PDB file of C-alpha atoms and ligand atoms in Angstrom:
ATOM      1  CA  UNK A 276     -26.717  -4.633  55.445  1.00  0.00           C
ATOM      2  CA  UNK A 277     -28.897  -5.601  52.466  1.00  0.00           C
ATOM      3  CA  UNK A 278     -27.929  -4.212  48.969  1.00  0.00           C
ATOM      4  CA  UNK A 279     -30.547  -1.539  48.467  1.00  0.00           C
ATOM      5  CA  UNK A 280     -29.236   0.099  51.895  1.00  0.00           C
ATOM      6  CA  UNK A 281     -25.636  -0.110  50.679  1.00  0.00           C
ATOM      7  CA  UNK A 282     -26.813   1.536  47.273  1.00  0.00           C
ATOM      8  CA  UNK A 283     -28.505   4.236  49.144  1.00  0.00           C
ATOM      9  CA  UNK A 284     -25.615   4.966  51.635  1.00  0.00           C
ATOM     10  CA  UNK A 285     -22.890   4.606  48.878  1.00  0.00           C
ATOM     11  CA  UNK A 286     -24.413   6.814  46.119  1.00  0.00           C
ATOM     12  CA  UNK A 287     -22.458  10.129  45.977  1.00  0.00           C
ATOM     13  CA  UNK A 288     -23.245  12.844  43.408  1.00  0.00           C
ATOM     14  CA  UNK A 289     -21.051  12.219  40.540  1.00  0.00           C
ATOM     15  CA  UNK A 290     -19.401  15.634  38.617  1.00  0.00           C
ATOM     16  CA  UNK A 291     -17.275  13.921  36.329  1.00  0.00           C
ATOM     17  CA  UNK A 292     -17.750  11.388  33.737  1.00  0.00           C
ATOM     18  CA  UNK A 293     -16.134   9.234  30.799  1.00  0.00           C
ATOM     19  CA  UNK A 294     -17.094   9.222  27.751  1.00  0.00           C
ATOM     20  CA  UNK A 295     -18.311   5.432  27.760  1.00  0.00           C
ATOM     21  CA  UNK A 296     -21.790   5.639  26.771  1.00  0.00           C
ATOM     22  CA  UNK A 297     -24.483   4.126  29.170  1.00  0.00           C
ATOM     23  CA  UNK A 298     -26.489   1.189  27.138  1.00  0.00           C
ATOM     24  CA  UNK A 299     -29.576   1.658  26.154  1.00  0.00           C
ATOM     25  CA  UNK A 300     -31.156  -1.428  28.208  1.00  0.00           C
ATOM     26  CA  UNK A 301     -29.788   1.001  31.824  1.00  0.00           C
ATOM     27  CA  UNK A 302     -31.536   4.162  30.383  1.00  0.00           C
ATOM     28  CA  UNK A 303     -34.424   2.539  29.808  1.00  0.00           C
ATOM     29  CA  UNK A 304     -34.153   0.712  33.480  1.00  0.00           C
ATOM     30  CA  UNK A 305     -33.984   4.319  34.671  1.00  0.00           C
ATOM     31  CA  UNK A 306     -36.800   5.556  33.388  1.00  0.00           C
ATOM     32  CA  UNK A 307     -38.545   2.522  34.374  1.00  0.00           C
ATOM     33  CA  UNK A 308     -37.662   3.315  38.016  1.00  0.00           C
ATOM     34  CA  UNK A 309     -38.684   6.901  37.645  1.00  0.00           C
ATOM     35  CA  UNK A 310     -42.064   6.106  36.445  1.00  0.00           C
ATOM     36  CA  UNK A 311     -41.814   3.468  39.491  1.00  0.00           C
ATOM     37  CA  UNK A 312     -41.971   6.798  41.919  1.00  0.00           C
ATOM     38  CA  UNK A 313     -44.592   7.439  44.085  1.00  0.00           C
ATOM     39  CA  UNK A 314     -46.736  10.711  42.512  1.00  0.00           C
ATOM     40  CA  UNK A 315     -49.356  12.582  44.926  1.00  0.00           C
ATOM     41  CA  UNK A 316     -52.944  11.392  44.757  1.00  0.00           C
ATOM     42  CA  UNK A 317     -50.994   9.445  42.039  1.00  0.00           C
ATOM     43  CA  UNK A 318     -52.206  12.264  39.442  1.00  0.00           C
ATOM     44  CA  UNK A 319     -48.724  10.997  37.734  1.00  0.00           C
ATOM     45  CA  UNK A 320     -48.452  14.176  35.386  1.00  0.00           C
ATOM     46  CA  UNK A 321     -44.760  13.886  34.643  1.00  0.00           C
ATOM     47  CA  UNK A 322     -42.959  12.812  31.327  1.00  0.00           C
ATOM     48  CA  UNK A 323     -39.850  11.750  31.291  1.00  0.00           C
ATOM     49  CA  UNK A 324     -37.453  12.764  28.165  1.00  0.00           C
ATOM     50  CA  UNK A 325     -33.927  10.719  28.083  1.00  0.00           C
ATOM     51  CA  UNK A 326     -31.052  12.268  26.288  1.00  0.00           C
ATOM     52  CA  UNK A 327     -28.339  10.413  25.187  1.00  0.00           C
ATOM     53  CA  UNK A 328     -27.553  12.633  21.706  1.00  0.00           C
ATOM     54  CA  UNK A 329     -24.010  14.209  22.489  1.00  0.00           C
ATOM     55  CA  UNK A 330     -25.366  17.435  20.136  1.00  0.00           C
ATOM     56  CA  UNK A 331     -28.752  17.940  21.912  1.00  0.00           C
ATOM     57  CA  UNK A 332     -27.184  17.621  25.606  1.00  0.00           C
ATOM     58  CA  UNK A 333     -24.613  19.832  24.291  1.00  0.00           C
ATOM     59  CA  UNK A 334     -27.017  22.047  22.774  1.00  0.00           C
ATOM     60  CA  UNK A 335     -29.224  22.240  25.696  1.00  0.00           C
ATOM     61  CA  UNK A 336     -26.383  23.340  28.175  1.00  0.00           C
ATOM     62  CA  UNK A 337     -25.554  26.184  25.583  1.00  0.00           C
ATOM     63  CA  UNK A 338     -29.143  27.266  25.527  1.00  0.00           C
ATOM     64  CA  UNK A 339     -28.858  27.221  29.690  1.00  0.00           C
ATOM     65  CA  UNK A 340     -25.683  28.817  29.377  1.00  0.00           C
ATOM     66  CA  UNK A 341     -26.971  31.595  27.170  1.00  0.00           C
ATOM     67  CA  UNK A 342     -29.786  32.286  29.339  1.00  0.00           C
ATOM     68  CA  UNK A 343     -28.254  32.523  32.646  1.00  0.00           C
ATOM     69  CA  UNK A 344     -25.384  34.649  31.500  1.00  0.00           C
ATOM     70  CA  UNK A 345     -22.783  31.924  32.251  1.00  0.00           C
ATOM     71  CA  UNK A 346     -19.513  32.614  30.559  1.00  0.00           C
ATOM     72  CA  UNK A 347     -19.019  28.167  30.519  1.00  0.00           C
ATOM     73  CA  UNK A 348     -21.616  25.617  31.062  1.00  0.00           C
ATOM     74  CA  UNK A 349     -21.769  22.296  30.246  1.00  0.00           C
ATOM     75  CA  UNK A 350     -23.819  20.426  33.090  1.00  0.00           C
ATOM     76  CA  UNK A 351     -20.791  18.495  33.965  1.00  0.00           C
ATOM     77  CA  UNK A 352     -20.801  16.866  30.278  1.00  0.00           C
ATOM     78  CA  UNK A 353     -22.724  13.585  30.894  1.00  0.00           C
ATOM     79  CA  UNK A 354     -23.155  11.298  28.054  1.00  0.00           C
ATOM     80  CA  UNK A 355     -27.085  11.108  28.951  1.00  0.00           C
ATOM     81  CA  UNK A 356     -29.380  13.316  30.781  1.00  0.00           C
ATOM     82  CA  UNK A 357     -33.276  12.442  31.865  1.00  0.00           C
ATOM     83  CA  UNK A 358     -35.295  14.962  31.968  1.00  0.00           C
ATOM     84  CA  UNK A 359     -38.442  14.603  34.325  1.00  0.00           C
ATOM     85  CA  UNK A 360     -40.823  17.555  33.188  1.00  0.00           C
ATOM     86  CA  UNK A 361     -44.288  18.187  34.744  1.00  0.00           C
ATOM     87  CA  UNK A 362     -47.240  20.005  33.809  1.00  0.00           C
ATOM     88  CA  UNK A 363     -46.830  23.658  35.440  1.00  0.00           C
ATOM     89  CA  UNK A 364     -50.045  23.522  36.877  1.00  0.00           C
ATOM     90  CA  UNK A 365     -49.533  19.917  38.924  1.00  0.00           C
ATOM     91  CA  UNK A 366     -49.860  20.631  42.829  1.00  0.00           C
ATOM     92  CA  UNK A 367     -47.691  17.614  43.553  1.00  0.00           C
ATOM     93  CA  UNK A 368     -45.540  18.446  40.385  1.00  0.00           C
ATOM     94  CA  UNK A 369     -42.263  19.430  42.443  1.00  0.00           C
ATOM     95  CA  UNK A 370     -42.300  16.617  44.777  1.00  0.00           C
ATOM     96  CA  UNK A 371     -43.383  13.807  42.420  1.00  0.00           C
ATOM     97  CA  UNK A 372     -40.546  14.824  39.987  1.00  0.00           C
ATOM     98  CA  UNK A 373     -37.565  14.985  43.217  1.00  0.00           C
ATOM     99  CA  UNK A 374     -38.791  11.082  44.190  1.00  0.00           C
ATOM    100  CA  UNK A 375     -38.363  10.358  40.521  1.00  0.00           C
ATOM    101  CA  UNK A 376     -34.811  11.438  40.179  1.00  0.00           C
ATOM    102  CA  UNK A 377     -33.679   9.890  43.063  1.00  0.00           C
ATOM    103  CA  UNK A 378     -35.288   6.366  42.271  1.00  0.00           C
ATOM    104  CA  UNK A 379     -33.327   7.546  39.135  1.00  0.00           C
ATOM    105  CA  UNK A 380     -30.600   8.471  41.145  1.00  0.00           C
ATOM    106  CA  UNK A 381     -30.204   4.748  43.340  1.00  0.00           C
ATOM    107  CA  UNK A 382     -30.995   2.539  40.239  1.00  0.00           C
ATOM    108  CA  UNK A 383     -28.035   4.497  38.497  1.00  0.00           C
ATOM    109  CA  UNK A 384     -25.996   3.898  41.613  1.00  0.00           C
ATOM    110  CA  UNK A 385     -27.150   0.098  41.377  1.00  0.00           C
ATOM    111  CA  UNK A 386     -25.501  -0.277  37.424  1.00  0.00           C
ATOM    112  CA  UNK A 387     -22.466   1.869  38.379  1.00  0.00           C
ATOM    113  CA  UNK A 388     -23.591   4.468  36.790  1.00  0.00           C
ATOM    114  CA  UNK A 389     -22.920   7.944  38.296  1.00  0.00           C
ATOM    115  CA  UNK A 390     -25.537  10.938  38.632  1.00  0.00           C
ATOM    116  CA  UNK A 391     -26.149  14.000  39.934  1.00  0.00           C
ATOM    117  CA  UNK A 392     -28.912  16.833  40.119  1.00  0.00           C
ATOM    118  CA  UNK A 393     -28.436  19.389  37.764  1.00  0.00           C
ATOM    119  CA  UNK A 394     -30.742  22.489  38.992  1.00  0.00           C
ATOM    120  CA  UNK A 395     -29.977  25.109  36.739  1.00  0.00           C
ATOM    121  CA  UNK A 396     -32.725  24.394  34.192  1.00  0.00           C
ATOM    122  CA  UNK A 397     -35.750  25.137  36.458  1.00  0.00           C
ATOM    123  CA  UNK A 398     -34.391  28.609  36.787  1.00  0.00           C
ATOM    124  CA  UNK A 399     -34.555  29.106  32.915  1.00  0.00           C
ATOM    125  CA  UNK A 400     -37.331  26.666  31.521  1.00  0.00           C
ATOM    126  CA  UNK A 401     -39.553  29.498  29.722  1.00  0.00           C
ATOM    127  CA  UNK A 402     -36.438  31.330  28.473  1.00  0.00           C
ATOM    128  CA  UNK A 403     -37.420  31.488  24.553  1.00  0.00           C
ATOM    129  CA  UNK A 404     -34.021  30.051  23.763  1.00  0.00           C
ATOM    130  CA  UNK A 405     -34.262  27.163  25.875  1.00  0.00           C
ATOM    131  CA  UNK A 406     -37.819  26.662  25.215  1.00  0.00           C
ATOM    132  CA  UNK A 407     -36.981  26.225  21.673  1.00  0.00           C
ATOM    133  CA  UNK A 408     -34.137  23.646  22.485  1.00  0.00           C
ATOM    134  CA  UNK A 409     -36.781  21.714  24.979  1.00  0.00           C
ATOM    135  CA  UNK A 410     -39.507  21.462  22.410  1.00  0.00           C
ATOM    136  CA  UNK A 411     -37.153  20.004  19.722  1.00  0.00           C
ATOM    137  CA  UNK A 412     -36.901  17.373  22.778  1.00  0.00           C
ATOM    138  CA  UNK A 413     -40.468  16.830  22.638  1.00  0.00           C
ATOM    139  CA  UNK A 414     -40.916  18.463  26.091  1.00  0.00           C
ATOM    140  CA  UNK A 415     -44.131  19.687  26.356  1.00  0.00           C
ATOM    141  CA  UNK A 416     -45.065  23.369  26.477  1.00  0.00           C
ATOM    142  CA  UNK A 417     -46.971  23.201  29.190  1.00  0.00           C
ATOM    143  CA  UNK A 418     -44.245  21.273  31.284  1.00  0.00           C
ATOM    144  CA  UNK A 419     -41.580  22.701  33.482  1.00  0.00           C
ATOM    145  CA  UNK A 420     -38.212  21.427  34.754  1.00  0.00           C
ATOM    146  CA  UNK A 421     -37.284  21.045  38.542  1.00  0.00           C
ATOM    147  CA  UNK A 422     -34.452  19.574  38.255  1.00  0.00           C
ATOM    148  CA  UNK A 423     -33.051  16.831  35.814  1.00  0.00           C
ATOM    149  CA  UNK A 424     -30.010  14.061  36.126  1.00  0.00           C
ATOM    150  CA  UNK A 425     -26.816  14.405  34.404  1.00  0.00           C
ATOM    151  CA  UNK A 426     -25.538  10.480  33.878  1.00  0.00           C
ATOM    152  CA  UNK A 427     -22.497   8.979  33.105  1.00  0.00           C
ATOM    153  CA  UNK A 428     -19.925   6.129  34.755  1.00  0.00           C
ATOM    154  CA  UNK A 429     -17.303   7.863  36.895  1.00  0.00           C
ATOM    155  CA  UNK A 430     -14.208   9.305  35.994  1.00  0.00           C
ATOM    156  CA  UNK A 431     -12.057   6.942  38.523  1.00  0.00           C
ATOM    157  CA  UNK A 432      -9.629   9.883  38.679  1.00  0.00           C
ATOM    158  CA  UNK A 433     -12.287  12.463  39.738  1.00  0.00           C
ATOM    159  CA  UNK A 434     -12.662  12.823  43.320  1.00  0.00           C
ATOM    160  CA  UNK A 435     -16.204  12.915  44.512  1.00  0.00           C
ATOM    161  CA  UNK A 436     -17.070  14.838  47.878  1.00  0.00           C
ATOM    162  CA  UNK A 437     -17.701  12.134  51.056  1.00  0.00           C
ATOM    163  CA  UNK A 438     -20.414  12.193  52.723  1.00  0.00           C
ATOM    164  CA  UNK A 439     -21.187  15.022  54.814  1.00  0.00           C
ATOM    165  CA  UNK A 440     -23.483  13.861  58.367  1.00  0.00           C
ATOM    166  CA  UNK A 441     -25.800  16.764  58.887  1.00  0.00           C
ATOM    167  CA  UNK A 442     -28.757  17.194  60.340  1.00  0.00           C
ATOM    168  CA  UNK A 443     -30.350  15.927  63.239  1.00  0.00           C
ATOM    169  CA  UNK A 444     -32.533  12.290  63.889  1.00  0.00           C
ATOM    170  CA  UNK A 445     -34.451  11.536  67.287  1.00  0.00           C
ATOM    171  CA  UNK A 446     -35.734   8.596  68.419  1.00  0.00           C
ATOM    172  CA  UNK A 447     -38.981   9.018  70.801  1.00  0.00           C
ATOM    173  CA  UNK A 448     -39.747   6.029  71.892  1.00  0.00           C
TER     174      UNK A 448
HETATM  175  C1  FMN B 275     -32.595  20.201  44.963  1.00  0.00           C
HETATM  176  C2  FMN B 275     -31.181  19.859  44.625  1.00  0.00           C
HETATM  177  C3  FMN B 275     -30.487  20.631  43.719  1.00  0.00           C
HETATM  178  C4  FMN B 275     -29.173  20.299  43.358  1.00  0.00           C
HETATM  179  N1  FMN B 275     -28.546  21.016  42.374  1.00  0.00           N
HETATM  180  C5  FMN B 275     -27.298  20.668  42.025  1.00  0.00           C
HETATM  181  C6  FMN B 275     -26.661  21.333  40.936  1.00  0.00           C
HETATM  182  O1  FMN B 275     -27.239  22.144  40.240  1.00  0.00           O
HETATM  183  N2  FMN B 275     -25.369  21.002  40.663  1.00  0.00           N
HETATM  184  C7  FMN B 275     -24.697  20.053  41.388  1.00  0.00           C
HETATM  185  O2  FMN B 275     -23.536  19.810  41.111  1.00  0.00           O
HETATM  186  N3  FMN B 275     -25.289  19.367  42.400  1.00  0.00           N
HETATM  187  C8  FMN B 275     -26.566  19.656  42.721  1.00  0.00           C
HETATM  188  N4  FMN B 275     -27.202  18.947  43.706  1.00  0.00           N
HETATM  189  C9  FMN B 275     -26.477  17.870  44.408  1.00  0.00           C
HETATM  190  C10 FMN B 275     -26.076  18.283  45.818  1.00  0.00           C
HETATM  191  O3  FMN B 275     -25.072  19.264  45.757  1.00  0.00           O
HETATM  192  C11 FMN B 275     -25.595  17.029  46.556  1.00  0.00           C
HETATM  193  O4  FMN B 275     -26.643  16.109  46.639  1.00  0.00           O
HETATM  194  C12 FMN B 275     -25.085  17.362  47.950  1.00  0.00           C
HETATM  195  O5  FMN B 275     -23.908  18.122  47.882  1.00  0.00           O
HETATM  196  C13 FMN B 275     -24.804  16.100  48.779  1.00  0.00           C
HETATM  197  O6  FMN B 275     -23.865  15.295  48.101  1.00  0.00           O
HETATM  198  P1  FMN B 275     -24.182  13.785  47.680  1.00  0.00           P
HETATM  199  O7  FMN B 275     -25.294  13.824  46.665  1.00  0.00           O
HETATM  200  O8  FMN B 275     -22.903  13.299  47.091  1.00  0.00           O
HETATM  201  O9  FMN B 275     -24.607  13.051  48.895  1.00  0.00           O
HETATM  202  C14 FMN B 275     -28.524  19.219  44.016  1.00  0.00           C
HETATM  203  C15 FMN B 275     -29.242  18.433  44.924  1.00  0.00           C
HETATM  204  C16 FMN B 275     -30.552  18.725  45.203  1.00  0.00           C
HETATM  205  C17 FMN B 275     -31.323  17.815  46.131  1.00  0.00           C
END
């Protein structure tokens, strides 16, 4: 089995980090590979904000927290987060931004760094309070969030949930 196959069947959503930091040189890889995605008609109307300021992930899972009436949230408290956003009006918006995060999601696997989709932002992007916190992150107005990847290396201690073979695959041939 060749090693981008063995990234792709090993990679397990991660839920628990350290605190070790992830360089700078990896976050930028992983943006790299999101902007490596493929985009319908290749319109390519994302931007990609990376987080690794302990105060403004903090501040945007409070602002999340806030506005979905969540007594504790704290997206699982990764030590970076990136952020596809898309313009609100892009047909392919949705789909372009899920291929990103999971390039995202494989090269992170690939540097041992662990990742998982955090959803809960999509649900309260135009919230005022968490507007406010995503424009202080330079994320546009006009741009919404699907979905967005919490990173971090694995807590060794955590466990992570195996891999669960679902779904159905027929060969016609
Ligand atoms: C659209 C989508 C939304 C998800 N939202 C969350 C989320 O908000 N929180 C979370 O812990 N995991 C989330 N996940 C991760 C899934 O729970 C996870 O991929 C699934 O349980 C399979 O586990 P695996 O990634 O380890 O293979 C999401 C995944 C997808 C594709």
């Amino acid at each position: 089995m060749n090693e981008t196959m063995k990234t792709i069947l090993e990679r397990r959503s991660i839920r628990k980090f350290t605190s070790q930091p992830v360089p700078d040189e990896v976050l930028r890889d992983l943006a790299e590979a999101a902007m490596h995605a493929p985009s319908g008609k290749n319109l390519k109307t994302w931007k990609f904000t990376v987080v690794s300021n302990r105060e403004a992930i903090q501040k945007l899972a409070e602002a999340i927290r806030v506005a979905s009436g969540r007594e504790h949230y704290d997206m699982y408290a990764p030590v970076a987060l990136l952020i596809p956003s898309n313009d609100r009006e892009s047909v392919y918006g949705p789909e372009d931004d899920a291929c990103a995060l999971q390039n995202v999601f494989l090269a992170a696997k690939s540097y041992g760094v662990g990742s998982v989709w955090i959803n809960q932002l999509r649900h309260v992007c135009d919230e005022p309070g968490v507007r406010a916190v995503m424009r202080g992150l330079h994320i546009p107005d006009n741009h919404v969030v699907y979905g967005l990847a919490a990173l971090g290396y694995p807590d060794p201690a955590a466990p992570v949930t195996p891999y669960r073979a679902a779904g159905e695959v027929e060969f016609i041939r």
